Coordinates of C-alpha atoms in Angstrom, one line a residue:
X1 CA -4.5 -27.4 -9.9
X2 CA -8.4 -27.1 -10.7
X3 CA -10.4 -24.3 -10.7
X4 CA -11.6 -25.5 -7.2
X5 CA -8.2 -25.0 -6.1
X6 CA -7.9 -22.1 -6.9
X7 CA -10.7 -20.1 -4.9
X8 CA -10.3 -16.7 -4.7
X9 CA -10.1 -15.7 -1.0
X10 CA -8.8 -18.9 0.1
X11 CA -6.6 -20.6 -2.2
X12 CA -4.9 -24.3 -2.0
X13 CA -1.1 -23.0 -0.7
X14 CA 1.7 -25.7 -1.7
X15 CA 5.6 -26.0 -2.4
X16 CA 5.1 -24.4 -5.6
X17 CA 4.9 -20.8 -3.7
X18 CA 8.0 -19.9 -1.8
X19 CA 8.1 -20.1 1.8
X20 CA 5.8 -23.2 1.5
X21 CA 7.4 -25.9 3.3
X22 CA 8.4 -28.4 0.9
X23 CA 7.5 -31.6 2.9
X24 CA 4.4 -30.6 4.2
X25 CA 0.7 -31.3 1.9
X26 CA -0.9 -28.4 0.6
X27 CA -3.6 -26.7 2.9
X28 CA -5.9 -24.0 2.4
X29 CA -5.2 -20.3 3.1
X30 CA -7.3 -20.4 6.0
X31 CA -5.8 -23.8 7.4
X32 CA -2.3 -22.6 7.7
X33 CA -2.8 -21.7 10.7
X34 CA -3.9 -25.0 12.4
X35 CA -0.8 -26.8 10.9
X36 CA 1.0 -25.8 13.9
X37 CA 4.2 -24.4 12.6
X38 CA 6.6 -21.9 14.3
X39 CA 9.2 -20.0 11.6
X40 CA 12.0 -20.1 14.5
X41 CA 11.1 -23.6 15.0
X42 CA 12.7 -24.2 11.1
X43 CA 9.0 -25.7 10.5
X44 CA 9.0 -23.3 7.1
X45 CA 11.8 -22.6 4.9
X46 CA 13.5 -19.3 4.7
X47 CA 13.8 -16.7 3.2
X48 CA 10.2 -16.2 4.5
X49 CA 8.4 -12.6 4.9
X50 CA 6.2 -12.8 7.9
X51 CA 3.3 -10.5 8.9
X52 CA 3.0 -10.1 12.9
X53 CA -0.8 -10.1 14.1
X54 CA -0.4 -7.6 16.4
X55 CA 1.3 -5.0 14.7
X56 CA -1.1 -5.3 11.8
X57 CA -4.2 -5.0 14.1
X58 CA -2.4 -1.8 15.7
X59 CA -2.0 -0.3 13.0
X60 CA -5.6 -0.9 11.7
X61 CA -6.8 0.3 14.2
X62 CA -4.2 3.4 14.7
X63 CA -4.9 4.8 11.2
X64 CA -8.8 4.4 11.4
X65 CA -9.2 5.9 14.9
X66 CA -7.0 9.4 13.6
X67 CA -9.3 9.9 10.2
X68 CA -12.1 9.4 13.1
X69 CA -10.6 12.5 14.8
X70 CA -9.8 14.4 11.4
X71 CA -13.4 14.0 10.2
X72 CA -12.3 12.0 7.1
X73 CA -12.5 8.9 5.7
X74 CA -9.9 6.5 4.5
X75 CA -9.7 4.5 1.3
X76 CA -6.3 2.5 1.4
X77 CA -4.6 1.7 -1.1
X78 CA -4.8 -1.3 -2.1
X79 CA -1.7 -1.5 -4.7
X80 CA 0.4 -1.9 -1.0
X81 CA -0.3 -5.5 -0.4
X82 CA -2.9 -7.1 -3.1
X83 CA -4.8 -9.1 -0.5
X84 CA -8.1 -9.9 -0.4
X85 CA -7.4 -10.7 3.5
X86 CA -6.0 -7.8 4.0
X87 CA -8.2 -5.9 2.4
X88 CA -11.2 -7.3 4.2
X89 CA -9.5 -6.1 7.4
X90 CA -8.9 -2.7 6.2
X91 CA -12.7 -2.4 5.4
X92 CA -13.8 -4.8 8.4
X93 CA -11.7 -1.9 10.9
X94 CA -13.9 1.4 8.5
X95 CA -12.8 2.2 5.9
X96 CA -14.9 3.6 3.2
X97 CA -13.8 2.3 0.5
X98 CA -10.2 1.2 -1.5
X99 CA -8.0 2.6 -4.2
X100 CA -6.3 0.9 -7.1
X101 CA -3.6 2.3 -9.2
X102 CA -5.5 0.0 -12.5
X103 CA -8.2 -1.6 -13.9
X104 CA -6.5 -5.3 -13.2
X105 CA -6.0 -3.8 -9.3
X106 CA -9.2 -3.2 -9.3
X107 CA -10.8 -6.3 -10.8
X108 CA -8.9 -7.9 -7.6
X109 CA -10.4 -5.5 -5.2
X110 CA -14.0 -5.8 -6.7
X111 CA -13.5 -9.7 -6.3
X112 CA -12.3 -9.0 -2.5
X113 CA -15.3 -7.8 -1.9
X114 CA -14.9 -3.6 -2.5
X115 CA -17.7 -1.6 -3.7
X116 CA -16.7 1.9 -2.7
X117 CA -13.6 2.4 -5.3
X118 CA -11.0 4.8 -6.5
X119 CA -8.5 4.5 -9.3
X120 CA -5.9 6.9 -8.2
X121 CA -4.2 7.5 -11.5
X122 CA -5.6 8.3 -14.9
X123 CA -7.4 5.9 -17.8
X124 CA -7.1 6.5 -21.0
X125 CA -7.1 2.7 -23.2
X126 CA -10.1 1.7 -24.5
X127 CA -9.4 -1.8 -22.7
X128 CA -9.5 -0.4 -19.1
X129 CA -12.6 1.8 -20.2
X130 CA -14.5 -1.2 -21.0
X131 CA -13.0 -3.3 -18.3
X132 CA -14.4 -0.6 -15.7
X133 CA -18.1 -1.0 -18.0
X134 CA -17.6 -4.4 -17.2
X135 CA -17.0 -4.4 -13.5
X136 CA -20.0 -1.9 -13.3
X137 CA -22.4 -3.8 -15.4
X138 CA -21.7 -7.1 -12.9
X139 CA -22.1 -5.3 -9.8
X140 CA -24.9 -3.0 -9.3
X141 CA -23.5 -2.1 -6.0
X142 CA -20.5 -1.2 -7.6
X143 CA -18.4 2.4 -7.5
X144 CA -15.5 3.4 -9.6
X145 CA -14.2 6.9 -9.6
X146 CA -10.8 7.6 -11.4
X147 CA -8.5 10.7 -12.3
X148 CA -8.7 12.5 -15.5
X149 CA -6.4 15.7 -16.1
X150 CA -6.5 16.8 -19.8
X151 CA -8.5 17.4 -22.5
X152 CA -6.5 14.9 -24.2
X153 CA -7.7 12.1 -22.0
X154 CA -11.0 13.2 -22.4
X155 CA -10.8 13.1 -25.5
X156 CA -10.0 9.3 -25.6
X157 CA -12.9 9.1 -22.9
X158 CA -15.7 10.5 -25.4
X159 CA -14.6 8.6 -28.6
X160 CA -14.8 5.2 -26.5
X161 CA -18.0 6.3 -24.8
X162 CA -19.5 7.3 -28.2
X163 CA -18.4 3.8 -29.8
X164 CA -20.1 2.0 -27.0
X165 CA -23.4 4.2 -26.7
X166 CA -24.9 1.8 -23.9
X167 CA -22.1 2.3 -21.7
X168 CA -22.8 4.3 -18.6
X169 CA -21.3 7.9 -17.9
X170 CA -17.7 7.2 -16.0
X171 CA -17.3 9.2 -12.5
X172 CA -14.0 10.6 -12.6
X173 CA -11.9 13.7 -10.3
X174 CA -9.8 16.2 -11.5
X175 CA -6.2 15.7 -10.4
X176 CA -4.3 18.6 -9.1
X177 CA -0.8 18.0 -10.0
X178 CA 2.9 19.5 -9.3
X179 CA 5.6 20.8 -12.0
X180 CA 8.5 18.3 -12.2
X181 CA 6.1 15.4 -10.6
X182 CA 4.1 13.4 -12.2
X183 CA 0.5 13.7 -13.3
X184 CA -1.9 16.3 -12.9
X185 CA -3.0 19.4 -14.1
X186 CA -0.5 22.2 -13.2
X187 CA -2.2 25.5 -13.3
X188 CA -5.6 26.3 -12.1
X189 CA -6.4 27.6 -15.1
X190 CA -6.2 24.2 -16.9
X191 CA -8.1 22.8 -13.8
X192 CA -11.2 25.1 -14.5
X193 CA -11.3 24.7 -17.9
X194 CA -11.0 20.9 -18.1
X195 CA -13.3 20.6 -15.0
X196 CA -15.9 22.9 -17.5
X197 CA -15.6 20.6 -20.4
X198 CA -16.0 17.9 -17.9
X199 CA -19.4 19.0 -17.0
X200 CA -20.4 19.5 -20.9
X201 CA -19.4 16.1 -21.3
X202 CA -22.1 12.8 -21.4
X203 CA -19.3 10.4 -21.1
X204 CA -18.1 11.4 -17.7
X205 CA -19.3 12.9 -14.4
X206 CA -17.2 15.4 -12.2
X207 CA -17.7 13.9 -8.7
X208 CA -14.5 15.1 -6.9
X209 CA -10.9 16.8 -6.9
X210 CA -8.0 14.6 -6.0
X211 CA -4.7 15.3 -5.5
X212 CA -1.4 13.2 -4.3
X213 CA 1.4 15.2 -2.0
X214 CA 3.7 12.1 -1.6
X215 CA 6.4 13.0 -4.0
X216 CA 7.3 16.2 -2.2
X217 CA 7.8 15.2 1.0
X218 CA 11.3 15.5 3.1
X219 CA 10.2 14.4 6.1
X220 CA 11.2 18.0 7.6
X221 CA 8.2 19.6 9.1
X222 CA 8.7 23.3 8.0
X223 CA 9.5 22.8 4.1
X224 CA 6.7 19.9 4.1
X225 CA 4.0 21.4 6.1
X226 CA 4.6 24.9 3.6
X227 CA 3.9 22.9 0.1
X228 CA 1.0 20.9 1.5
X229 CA -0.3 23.9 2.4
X230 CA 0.3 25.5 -0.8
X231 CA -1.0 22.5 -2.9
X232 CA -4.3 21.9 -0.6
X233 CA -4.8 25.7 -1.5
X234 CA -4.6 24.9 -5.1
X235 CA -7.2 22.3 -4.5
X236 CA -9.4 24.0 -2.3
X237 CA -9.8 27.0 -5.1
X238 CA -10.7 24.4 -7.9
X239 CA -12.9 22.9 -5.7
X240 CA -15.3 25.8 -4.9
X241 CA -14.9 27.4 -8.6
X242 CA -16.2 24.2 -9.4
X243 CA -19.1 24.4 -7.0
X244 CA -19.8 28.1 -7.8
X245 CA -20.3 27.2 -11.2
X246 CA -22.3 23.9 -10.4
X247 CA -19.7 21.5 -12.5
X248 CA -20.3 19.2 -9.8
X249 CA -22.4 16.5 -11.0
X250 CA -23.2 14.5 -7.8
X251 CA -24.7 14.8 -4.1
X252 CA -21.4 14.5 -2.4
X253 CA -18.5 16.2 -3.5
X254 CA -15.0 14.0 -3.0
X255 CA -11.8 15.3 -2.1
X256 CA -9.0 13.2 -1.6
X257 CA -5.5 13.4 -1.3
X258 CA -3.1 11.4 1.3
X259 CA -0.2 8.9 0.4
X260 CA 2.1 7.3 3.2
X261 CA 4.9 9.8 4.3
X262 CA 3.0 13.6 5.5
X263 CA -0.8 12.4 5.4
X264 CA -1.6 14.9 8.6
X265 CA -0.3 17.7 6.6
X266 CA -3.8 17.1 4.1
X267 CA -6.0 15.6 5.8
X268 CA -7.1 18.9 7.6
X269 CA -8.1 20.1 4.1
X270 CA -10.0 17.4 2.6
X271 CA -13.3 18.7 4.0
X272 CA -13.4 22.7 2.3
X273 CA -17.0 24.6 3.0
X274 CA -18.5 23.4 -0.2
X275 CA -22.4 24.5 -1.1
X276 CA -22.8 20.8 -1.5
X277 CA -21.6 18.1 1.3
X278 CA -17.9 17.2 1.0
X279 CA -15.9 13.5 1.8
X280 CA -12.9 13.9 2.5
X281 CA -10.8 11.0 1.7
X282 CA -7.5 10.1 2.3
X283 CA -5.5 7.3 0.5
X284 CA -2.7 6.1 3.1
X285 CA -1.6 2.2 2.2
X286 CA 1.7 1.5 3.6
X287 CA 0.3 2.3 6.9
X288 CA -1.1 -1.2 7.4
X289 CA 2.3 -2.7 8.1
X290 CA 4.4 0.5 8.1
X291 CA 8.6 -0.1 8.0
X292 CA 11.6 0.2 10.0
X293 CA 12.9 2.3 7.2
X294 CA 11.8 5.2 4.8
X295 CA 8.3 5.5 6.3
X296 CA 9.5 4.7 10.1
X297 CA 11.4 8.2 9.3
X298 CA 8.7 10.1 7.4
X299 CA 5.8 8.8 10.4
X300 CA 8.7 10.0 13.3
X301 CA 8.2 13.5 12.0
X302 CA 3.9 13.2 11.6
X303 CA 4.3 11.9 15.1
X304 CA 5.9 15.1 16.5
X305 CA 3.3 17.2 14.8
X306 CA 0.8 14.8 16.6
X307 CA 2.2 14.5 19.4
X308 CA 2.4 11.2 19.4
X309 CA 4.0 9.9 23.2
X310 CA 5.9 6.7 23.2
X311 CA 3.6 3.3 21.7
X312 CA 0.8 5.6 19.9
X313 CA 2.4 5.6 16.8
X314 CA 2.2 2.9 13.9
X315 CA 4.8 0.2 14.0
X316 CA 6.5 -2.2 11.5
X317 CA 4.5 -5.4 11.0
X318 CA 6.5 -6.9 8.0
X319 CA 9.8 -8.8 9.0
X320 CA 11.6 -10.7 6.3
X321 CA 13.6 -14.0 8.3
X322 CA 17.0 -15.3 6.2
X323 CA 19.3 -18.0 7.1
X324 CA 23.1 -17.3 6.8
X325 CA 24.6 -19.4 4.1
X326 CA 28.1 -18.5 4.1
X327 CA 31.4 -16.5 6.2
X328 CA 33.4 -16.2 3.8
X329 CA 35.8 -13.4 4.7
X330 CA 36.1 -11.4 8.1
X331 CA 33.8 -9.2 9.0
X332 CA 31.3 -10.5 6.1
X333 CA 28.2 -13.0 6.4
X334 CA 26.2 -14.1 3.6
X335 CA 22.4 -14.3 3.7
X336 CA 19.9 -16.0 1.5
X337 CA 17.8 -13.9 0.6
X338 CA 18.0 -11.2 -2.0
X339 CA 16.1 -8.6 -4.9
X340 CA 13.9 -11.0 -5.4
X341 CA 13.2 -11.2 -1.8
X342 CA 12.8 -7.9 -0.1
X343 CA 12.9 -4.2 -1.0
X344 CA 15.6 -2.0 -1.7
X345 CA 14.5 0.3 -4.1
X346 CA 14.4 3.4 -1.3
X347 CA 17.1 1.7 1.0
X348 CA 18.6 -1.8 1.7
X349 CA 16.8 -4.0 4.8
X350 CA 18.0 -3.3 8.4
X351 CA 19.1 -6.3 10.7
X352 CA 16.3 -6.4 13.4
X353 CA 16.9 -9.5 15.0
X354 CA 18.6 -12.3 15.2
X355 CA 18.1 -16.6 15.6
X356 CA 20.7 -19.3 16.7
X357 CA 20.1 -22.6 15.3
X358 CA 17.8 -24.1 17.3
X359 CA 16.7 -21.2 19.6
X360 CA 13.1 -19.8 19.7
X361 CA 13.7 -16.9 20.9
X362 CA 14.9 -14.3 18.6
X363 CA 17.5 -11.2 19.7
X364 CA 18.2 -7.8 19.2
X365 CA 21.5 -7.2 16.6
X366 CA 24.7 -5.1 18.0
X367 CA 24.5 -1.7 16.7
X368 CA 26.8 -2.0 14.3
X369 CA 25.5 -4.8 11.7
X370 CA 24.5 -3.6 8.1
X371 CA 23.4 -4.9 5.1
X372 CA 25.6 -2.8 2.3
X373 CA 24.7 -4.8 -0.8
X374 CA 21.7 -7.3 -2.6
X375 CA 22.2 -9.6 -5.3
X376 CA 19.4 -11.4 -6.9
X377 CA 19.2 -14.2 -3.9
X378 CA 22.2 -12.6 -1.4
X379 CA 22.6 -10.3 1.4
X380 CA 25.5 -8.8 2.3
X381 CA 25.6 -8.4 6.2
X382 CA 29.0 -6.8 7.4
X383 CA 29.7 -5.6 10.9
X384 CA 32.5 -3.8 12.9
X385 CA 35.4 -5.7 13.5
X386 CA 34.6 -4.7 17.3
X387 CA 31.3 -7.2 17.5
X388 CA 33.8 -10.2 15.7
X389 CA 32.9 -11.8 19.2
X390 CA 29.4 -11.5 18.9
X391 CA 29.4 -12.2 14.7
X392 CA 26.7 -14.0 13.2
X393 CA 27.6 -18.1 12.7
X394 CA 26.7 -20.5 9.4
X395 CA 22.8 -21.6 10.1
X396 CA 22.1 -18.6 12.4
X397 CA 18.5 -16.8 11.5
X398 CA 19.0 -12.7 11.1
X399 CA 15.5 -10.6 10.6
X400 CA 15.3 -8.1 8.3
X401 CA 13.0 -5.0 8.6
X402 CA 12.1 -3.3 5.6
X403 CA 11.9 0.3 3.6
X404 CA 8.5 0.1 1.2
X405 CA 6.1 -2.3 2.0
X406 CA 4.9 -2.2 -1.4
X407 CA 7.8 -3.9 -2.9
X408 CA 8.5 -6.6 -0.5
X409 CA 4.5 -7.8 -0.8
X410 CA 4.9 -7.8 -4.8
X411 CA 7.4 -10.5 -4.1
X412 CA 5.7 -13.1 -2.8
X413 CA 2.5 -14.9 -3.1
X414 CA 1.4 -15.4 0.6
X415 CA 3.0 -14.6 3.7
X416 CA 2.3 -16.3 7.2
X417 CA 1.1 -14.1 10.0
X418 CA 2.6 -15.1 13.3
X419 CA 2.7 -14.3 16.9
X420 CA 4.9 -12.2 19.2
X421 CA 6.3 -16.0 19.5
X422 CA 6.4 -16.5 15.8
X423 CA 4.3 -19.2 15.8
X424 CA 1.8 -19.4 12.5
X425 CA -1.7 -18.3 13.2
X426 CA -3.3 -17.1 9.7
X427 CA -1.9 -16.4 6.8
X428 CA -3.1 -14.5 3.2
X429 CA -2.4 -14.1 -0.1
X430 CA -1.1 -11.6 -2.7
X431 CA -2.4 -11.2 -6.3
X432 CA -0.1 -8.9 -8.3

């Protein structure tokens, strides 16, 4: 393949990517949807994870029109799907920017086309430090904010910044954290002091306070809404000790917080009565195909709080389409597709929908079909021995949703988006 090939928003797809059909020529990224195909139609070979149009534009448009209402500002993020396509759509709908989890995420979103930027995660190696110089010193237009919460990082900040004295000042937010998650400073008393020696500093500027709520959430509405409360609290009181003591360095103060499961619960606080103007921005990713699994649950519950009525809410765009390869045993049917198919790392696909051979029409599943186990490239798909009549047959086409978009899209390296039909229309492309 040449470096013409190879072009960054629309790539030369083949049989060397899975899902490709084998017989057909290679085509562009934006061709695939002239080639005609259908995935019921067998015209691709399966496993195959498909993105449905419709959903996705829903759901664009779903998430954009609440941080409307909210007063906000959204910047995905981007470490959900790692694709330039989709990321132009998420920006194209109005979002403000997008938000990387590193420096080679990043480098993919600045190539997209992204100018407003967040790394959502701290950087401490000198390599990422200059890779961010880099990216800046290429793109005047350019923005990169990322997290920094301790001295020690800042530390490793200065003695790069000092090595490379032409370098440029990084913009970075202090991260609020929790005790037994992950990063983040735990006590507002290490806040303040590290946002202080942040604003004595000449390698960095404090633009912002950031924090993430994800990892605390039940998905009950009582326990959930209490600790986002408590933790936006936490946030809010850095915030204006910061802009009491003008350790703000910057015209527009950013707060963000937001991952995929109780956004609603922050979003209302992303905006505290600063003496400087505030953004709020929140960081939602999985919401751009959402799941029939671990988020389906998490949203059901935001929905109530919203009161969401029946078709307001996001839905799942992501289905991942298998073939069954084997009946070996009563009550048991083999699929072809496995780990390195689909995710499983919060629960194991659900059976949406089935295929015969030969039909175009897909159905709904009886109630009682699971998948209990993954291998590597097989699905387990068992039933109750009630539905025998009704049991799956060798060559039949089962669709799985998902739980996690993030780790189904890190396995492939383009997915067709299809029709309510499941015909082919567009497709793009992952870089991970």
């Amino acid at each position: 393949m040449t470096a013409a090939d190879n072009d960054f928003n629309d790539p030369l797809l083949g049989s060397n990517f899975k899902g490709y059909p084998r017989t057909a020529a290679p085509r562009r990224r934006s061709e695939i949807g002239a080639a005609g195909w259908n995935v019921l139609a067998g015209d691709l070979p399966l496993p195959l994870a498909v993105l449905k149009r419709e959903a996705l534009e829903h759901n664009l448009s779903w998430m954009q029109s609440r941080v409307r209402e909210w007063g906000i500002d959204l910047a995905p993020h981007g470490k959900t799907t790692m694709s330039p396509q989709l990321f132009q759509r998420q920006l194209d709908a109005g979002a403000w920017g997008l938000t990387f989890a590193t420096v080679t995420q990043l480098a993919v979103g600045v190539a997209a086309g992204a100018r407003r930027t967040l790394i959502a995660n701290q950087v401490v190696s000198d390599e990422d430090l200059a890779g961010i110089q880099m990216l800046l010193s290429e793109h005047a237009d350019l923005r990169i904010v990322f997290l920094v919460d301790s001295l020690a990082q800042l530390g490793l900040i200065e003695d790069w910044s000092k090595r490379h004295p032409a370098s440029v000042p990084f913009e970075v937010m202090v991260e609020i954290g929790v005790d037994g998650a992950r990063t983040g400073c735990r006590t507002h008393e290490e806040a303040v002091a590290l946002a202080t020696r942040l604003r004595a500093s000449d390698a960095v500027k404090l633009v912002g306070i950031e924090c993430y709520e994800g990892q605390g959430a039940t998905g009950q509405s009582e326990p959930d809404s209490a600790y986002a409360r408590t933790l936006m609290d936490r946030v809010e009181a850095v915030a204006r000790h910061c802009d009491e003591n003008k350790l703000f360095e910057t015209d527009e103060v950013l707060v963000s917080a937001g991952g995929s499961a109780i956004f609603d619960l922050v979003a209302g606080r992303l905006k505290p009565a600063l003496g400087a103007p505030v953004r709020g921005l929140l960081r939602s990713g999985c919401y751009v195909t959402h799941d029939h699994g671990f988020y389906k649950r998490m949203v059901s519950a935001v929905d109530e709080r919203l009161g969401c009525g029946c078709g307001e809410s996001l839905v799942p765009a992501m289905e991942v389409w298998a073939t069954v390869q084997s009946r070996p045993e009563p009550g048991l049917a083999i699929l072809a597709v496995g780990k390195r198919d689909i995710s499983f790392d919060l629960s194991l696909p659900v059976p949406i929908a089935r295929a015969a051979r030969g039909e175009l029409q897909p159905q709904g599943v009886p109630a009682g079909w699971k998948i209990t186990a993954l291998n590597d490239q097989h699905a387990y798909l068992r039933w109750d021995a009630s539905e025998e009549a009704v049991a799956p047959k060798v060559g039949d086409r089962v669709g799985l949703g998902i739980s996690h978009p993030c780790t189904t899209f890190d396995k492939w390296h383009w997915m067709p988006v299809v029709e309510q039909d499941y015909r082919v229309s567009d497709a793009v492309a992952m870089h991970f």
